Coordinates of C-alpha atoms in Angstrom, one line a residue:
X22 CA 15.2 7.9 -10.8
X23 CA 14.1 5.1 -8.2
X24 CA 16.3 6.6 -5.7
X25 CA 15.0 10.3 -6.3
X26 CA 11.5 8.8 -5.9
X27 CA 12.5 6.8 -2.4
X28 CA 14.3 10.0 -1.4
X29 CA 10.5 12.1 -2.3
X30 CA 9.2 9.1 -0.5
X31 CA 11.5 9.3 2.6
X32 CA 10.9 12.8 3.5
X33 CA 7.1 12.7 3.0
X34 CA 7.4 9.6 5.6
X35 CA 9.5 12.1 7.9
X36 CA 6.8 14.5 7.9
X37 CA 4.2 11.8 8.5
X38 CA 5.8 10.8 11.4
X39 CA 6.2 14.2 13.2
X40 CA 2.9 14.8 12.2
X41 CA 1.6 11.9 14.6
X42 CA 4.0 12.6 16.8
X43 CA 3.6 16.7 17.7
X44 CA 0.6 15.9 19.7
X45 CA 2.6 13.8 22.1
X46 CA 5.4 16.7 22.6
X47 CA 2.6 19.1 23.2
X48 CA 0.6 16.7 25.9
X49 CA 1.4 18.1 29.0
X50 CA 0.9 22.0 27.0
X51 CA -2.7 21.0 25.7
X52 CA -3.6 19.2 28.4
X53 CA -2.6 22.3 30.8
X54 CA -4.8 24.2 28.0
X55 CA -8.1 22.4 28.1
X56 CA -7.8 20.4 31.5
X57 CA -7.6 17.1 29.8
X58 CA -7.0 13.9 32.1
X59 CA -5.3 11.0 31.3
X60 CA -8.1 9.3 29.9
X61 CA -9.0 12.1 28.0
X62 CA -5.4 12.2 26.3
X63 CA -5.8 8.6 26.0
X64 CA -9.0 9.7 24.1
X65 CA -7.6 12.6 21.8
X66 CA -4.2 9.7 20.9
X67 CA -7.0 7.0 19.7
X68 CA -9.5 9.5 17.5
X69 CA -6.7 9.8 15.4
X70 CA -6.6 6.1 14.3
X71 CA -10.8 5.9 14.4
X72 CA -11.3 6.0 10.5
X73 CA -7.8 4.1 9.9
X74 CA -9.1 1.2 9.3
X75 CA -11.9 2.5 6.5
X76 CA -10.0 5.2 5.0
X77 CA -6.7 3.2 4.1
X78 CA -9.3 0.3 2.4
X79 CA -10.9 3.2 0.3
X80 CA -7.7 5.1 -0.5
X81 CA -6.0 1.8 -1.1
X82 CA -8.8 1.2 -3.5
X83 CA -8.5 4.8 -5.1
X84 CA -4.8 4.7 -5.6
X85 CA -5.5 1.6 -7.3
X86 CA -8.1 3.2 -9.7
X87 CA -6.4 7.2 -10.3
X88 CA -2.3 6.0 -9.5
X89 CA -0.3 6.8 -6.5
X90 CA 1.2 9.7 -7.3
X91 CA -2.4 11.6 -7.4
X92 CA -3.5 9.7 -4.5
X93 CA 0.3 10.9 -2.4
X94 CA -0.3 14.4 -3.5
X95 CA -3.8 14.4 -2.8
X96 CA -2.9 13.6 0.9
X97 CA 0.2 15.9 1.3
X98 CA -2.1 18.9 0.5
X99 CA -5.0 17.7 3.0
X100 CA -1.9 17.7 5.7
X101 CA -1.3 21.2 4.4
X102 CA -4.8 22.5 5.2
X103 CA -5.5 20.7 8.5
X104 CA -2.1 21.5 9.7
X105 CA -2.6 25.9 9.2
X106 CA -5.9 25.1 10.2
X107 CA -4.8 24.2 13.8
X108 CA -5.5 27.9 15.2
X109 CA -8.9 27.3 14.6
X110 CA -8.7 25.0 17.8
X111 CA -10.3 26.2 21.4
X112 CA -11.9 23.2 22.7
X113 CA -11.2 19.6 23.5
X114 CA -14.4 18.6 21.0
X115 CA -12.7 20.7 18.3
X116 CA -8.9 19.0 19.1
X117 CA -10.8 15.9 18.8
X118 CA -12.3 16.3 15.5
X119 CA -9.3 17.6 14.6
X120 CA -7.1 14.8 14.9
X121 CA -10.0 12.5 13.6
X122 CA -9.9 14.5 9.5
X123 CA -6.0 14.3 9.9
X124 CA -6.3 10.8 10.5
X125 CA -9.1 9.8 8.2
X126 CA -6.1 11.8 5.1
X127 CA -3.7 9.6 6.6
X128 CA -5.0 6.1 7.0
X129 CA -4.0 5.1 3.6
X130 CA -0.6 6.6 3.7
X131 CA 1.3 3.5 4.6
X132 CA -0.8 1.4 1.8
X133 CA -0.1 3.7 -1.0
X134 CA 3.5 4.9 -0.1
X135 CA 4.8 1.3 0.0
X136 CA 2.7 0.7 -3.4
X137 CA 4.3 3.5 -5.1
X138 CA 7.8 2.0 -3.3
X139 CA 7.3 -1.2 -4.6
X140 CA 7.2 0.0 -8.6
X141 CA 10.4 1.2 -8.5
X142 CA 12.3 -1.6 -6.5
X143 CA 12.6 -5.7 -7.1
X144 CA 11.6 -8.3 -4.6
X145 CA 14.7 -8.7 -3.8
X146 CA 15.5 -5.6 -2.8
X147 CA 12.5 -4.2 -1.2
X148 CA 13.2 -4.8 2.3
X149 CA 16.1 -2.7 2.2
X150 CA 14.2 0.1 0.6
X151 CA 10.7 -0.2 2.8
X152 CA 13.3 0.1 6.1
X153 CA 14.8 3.1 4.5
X154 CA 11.9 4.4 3.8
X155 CA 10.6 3.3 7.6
X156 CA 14.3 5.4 8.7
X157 CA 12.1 8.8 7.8
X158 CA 10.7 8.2 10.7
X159 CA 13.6 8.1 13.2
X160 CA 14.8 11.0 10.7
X161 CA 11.3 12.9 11.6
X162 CA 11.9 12.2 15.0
X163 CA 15.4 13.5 15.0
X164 CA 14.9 16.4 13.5
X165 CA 11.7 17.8 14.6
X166 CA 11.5 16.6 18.5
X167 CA 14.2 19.1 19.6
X168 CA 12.6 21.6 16.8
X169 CA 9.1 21.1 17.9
X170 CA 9.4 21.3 21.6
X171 CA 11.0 24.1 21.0
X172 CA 8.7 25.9 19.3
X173 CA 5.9 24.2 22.0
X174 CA 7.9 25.8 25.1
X175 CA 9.0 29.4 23.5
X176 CA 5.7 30.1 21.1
X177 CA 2.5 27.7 21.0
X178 CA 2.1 24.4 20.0
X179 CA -0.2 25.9 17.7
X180 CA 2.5 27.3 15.8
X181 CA 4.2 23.8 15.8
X182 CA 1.1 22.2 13.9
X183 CA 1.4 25.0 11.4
X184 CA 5.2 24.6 10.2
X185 CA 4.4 21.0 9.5
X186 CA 1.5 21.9 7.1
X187 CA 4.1 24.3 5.4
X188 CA 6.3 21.7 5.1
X189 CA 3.7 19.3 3.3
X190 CA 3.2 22.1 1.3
X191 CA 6.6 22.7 0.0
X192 CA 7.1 18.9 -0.4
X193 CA 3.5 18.9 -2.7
X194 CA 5.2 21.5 -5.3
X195 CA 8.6 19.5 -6.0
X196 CA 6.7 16.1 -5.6
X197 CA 4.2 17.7 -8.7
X198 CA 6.7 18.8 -10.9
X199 CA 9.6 16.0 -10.2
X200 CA 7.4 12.8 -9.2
X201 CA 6.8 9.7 -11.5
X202 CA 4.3 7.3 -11.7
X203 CA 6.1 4.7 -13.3
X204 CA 10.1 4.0 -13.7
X205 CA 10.7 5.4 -17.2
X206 CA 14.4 4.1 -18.8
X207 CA 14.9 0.8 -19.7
X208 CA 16.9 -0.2 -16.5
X209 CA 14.3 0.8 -14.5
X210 CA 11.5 -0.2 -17.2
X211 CA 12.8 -3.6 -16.9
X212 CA 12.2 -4.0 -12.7
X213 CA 8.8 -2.9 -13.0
X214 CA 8.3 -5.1 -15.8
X215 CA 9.2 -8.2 -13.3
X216 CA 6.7 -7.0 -11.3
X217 CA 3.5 -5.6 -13.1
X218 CA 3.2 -7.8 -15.7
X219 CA -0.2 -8.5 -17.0
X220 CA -1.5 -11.5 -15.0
X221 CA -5.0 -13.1 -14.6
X222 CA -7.7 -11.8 -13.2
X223 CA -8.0 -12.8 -9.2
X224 CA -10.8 -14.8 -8.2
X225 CA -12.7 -13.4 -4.9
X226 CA -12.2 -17.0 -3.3
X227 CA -8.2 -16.5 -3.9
X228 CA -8.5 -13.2 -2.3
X229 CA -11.4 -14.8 1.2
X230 CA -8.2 -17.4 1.4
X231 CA -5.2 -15.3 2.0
X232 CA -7.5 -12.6 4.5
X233 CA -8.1 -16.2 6.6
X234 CA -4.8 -17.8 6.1
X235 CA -2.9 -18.1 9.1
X236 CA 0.0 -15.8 7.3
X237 CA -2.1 -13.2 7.3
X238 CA -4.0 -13.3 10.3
X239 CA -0.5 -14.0 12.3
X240 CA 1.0 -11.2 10.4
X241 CA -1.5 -8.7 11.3
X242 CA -1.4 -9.8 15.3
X243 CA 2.2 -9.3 15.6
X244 CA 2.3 -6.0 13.2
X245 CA -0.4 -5.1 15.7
X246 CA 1.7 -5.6 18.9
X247 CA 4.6 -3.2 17.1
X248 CA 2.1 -0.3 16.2
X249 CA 1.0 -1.0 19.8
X250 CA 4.0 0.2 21.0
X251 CA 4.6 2.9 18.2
X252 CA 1.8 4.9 19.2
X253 CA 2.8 4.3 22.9
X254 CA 5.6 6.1 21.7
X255 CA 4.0 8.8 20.1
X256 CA 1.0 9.5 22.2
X257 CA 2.5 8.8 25.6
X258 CA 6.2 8.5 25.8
X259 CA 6.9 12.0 26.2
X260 CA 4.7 12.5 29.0
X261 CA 6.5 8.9 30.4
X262 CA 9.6 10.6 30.1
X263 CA 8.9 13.8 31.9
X264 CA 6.5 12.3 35.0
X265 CA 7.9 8.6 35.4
X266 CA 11.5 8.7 34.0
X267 CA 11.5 12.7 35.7
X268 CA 13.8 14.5 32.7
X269 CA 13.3 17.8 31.6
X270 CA 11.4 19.3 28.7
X271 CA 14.9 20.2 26.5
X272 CA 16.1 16.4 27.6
X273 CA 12.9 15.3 27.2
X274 CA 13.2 16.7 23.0
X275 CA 16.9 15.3 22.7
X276 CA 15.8 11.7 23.4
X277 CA 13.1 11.1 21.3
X278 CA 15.3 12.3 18.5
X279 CA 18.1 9.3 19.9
X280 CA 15.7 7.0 19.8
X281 CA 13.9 7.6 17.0
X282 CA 17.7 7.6 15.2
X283 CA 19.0 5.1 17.3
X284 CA 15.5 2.5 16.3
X285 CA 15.9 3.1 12.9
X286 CA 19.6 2.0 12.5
X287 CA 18.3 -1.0 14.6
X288 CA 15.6 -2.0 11.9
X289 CA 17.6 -1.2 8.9
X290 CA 20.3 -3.3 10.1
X291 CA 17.7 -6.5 10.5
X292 CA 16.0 -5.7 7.4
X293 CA 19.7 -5.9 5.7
X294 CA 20.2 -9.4 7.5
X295 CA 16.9 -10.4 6.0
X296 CA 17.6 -9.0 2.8
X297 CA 21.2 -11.6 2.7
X298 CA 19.9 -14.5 4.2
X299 CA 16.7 -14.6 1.2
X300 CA 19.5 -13.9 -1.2
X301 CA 21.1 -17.2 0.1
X302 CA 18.2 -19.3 1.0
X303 CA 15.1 -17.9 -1.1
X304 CA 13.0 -19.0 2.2
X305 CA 10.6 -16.4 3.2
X306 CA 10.3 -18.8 6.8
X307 CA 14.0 -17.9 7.6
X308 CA 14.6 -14.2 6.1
X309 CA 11.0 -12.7 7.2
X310 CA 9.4 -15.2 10.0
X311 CA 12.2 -16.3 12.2
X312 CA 14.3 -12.7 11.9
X313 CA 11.0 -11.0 12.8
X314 CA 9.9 -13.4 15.7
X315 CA 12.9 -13.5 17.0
X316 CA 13.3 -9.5 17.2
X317 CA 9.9 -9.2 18.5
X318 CA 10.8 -11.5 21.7
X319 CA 13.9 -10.0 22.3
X320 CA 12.3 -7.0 22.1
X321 CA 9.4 -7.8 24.5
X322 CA 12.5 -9.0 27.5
X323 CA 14.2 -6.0 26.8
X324 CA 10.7 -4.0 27.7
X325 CA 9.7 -5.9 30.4
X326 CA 13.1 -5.1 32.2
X327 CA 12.5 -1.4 32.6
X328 CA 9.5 -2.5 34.6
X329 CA 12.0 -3.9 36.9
X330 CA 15.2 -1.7 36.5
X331 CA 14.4 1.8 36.4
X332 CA 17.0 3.9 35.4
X333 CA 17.1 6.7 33.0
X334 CA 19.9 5.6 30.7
X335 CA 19.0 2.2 31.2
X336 CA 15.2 3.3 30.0
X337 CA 16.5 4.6 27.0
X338 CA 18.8 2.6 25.6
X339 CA 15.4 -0.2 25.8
X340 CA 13.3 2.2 24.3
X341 CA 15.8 3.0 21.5
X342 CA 17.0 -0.6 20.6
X343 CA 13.4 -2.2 21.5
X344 CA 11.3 0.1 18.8
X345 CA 14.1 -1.0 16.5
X346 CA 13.4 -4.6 17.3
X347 CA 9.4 -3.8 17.1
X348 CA 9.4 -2.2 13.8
X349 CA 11.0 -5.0 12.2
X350 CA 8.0 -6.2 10.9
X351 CA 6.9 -2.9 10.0
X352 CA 8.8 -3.4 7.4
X353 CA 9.1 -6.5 6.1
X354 CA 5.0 -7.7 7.1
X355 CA 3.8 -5.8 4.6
X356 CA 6.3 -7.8 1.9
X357 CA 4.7 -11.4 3.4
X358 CA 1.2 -9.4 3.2
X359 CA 1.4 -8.8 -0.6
X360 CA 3.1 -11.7 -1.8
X361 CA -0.2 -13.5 -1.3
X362 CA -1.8 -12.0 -3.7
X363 CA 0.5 -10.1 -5.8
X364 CA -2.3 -8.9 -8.0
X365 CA -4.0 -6.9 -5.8
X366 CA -1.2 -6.0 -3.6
X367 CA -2.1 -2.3 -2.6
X368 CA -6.0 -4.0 -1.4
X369 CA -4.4 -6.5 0.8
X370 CA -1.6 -4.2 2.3
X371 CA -4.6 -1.2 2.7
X372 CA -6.9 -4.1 4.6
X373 CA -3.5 -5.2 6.7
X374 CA -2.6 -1.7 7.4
X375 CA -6.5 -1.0 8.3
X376 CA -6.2 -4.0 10.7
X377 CA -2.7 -3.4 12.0
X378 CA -3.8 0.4 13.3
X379 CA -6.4 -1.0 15.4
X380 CA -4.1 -0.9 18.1
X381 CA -4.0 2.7 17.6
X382 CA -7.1 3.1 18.3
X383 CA -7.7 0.9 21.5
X384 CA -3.4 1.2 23.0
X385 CA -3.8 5.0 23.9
X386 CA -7.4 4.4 25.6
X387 CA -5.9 1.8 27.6
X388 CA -2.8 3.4 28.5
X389 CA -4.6 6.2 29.7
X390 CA -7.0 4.4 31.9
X391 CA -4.1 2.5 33.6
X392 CA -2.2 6.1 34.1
X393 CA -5.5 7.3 35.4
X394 CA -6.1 4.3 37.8
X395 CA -2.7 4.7 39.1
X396 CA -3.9 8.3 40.5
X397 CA -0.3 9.1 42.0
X398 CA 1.4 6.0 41.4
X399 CA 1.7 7.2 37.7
X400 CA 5.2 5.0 37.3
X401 CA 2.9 2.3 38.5
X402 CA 0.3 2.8 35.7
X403 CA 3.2 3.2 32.9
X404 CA 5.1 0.4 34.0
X405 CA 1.3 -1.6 33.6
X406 CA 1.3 -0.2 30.2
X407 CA 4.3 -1.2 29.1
X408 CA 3.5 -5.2 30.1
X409 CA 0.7 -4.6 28.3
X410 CA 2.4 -4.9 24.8
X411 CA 5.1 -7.2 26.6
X412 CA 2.8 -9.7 26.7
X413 CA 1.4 -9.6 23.1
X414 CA 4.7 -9.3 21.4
X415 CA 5.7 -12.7 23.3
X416 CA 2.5 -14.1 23.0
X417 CA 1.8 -13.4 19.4
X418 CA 5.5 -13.8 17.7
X419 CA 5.7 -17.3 19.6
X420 CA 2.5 -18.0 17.6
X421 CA 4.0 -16.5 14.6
X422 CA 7.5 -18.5 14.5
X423 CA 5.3 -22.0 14.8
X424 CA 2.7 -21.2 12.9
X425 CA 3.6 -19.2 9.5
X426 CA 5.6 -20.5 7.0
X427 CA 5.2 -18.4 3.7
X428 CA 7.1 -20.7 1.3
X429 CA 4.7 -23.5 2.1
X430 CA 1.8 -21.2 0.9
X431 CA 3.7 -19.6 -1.6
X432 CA 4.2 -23.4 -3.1
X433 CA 0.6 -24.2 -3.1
X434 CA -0.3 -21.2 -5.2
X435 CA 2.2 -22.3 -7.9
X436 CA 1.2 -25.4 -8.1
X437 CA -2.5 -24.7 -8.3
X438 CA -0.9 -22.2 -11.2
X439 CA 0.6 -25.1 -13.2
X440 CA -2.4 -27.6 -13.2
X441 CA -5.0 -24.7 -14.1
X442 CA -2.3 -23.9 -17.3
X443 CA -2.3 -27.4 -18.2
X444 CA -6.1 -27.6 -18.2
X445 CA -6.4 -25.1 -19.8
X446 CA -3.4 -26.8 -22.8
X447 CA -5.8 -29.7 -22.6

């Protein structure tokens, strides 16, 4: 059953994606529609994070209180109605608001999803599953982006919005008569056991601790840096593609679904690597810290060298292979982020999540001003963009390779375990 639930799990990721992502294949038609500039659309990209922040720290804290199954469905069917309800749109205002209720329903998706994931699956196996479950988004990407654009060029991009609320829709009704909270035979039973035992209650200066240890903080930074890029991607990347890069609509559709496919492979592979070398050395520094800042530099050269060498298959392949590299510690930060206080794992990965999206908010307003500045220099203002998150990802994962070492923490906290039991014995 725990791989009927991450398959449930998958394809609600896959619409999540496309759902952030339709906006960016419609730019160029909604900004023809409302005579938006770039700063505007830099504008419209960031109200959709506005309420991330405080919406995935109150769902986190719902889905601990009514169970993640209720809080998943709950969200699915708010997609639903938001996503028919895009006819309704006639104004920039109105798009606006729009995308601000769709994001405040999908702040604490990311929270709760990897919650409900991490029930089902072991430690030892979970950064496997959260990069397959992370692979619904290439899958969303590959799927949709020639789909969508499609639909955006021949119809509306109304009509785009609208298939995707049907498509929450029909993935509410199977997820409410086939979905489980908990695993339920023994095999299963015994995984979620290892996991959810019954442990003492947390002290608030345990919880103060971890939010200012430098794991977390670190963690957060560089997590920042990759959803920096990812809404890059989402919000701007199409329009990069058909002004700067100069490619067609239909070409335009066909590679963001090869590098949404292509980024995936890249980060399930890494999160595999990670997976084998914890099996062999138990280290959390040397399967999570090093393998993630090491992608994120190699990542950040990769980037800074279509700034330099601008050619279209060269451009892509980067793209492709450098989200890969990014979204490394997409999946395996929010593993480092829990672990330090495995009691209340779903609070701290809805306050890292709430912090990580940040650079939703601020990425597409700043994007858009440099595009904007440019005036008709727009590779100019891309290209500045681009740096932008260039120099964070080298900045912060040098930071993070010195400075974090999980096991050390982790070692602490059993220790400080083992002298409060003996008091207590005494």
């Amino acid at each position: 059953m725990r791989w009927i639930t991450l398959g449930f799990l998958f394809l609600l990721f896959t619409i999540n994606y496309a759902d952030k992502s339709v906006a960016g294949y419609a730019a160029v038609s909604i900004s023809k529609e409302f005579g938006i500039t770039p700063l505007q659309w830099g504008l419209v990209g960031s109200s959709f994070f506005w309420s991330f922040i405080i919406s995935s720290i109150f769902g986190s804290s719902l889905a601990e209180r009514f169970g993640t199954k209720k809080m998943l469905s709950f969200m699915a069917l708010t997609w639903s109605i938001l996503q028919l309800g895009a006819f309704a749109i006639n104004s920039l205002p109105m798009l606006i608001a729009y995308r601000i209720l769709l994001g405040v329903f999908e702040g604490p998706f990311f929270a709760v999803v990897l919650t409900h994931l991490y029930k089902w699956f072991a430690p030892e196996s979970r950064g496997m599953a959260t990069s397959i479950l992370n692979f619904g988004g290439p899958v969303g990407s590959l799927i949709s982006a020639p789909v969508l654009v499609y639909m955006i060029e021949h119809y509306n991009w109304k009509i785009a919005f609208a298939s995707l609320g049907i498509l929450s829709l029909v993935w509410l009704i199977f997820w409410v008569w086939l979905g489980k909270e908990y695993p339920e035979n023994r095999v299963e039973e015994n995984i979620m056991k290892k996991t959810s035992l019954a442990k003492p209650k947390v002290k608030f200066s345990e919880i103060s601790s971890a939010l200012f240890s430098r794991t977390f903080i670190l963690t957060i930074f560089v997590a920042f840096t990759a959803y920096w890029l990812l809404t890059w991607i989402q919000v701007w990347m199409p329009s990069y593609l058909l002004k700067a890069v100069k490619v067609s609509s239909t070409q335009m559709g066909y590679i963001s679904a090869l590098i949404g496919l292509g980024a995936g492979l890249v980060t399930i592979c890494i999160a595999m690597l990670s997976d084998s070398i914890h099996k062999r050395s138990l280290s959390y520094k040397k399967s999570h810290v090093i393998v993630v800042g090491v992608s994120i530099l190699v990542g950040a050269a990769l980037f800074y060298s279509i700034t330099v060498v601008p050619y279209m298959v060269w451009i892509v392949f980067v793209i492709c292979v450098g989200k890969g590299l990014f979204g490394t510690v997409l999946s395996l930060g929010p593993h480092i982020v829990s672990r330090l206080v495995p009691e209340r794992s779903t609070f701290m990965i809805g306050i890292y999540t709430g912090c990580v999206t940040m650079a939703g908010v601020i990425g597409p307003l700043v994007t858009g001003s440099l595009v904007q500045k440019a005036g008709n220099d727009i590779v100019l203002g891309y290209n500045y963009s681009i740096l932008i998150f260039v120099a964070l990802g080298a900045i912060f994962s040098i930071l993070f390779l010195i400075m974090v070492n999980p096991d050390k923490s982790n070692r602490k906290k059993a220790s400080s375990v083992v002298e409060e039991s003996e008091n207590i014995a005494v």
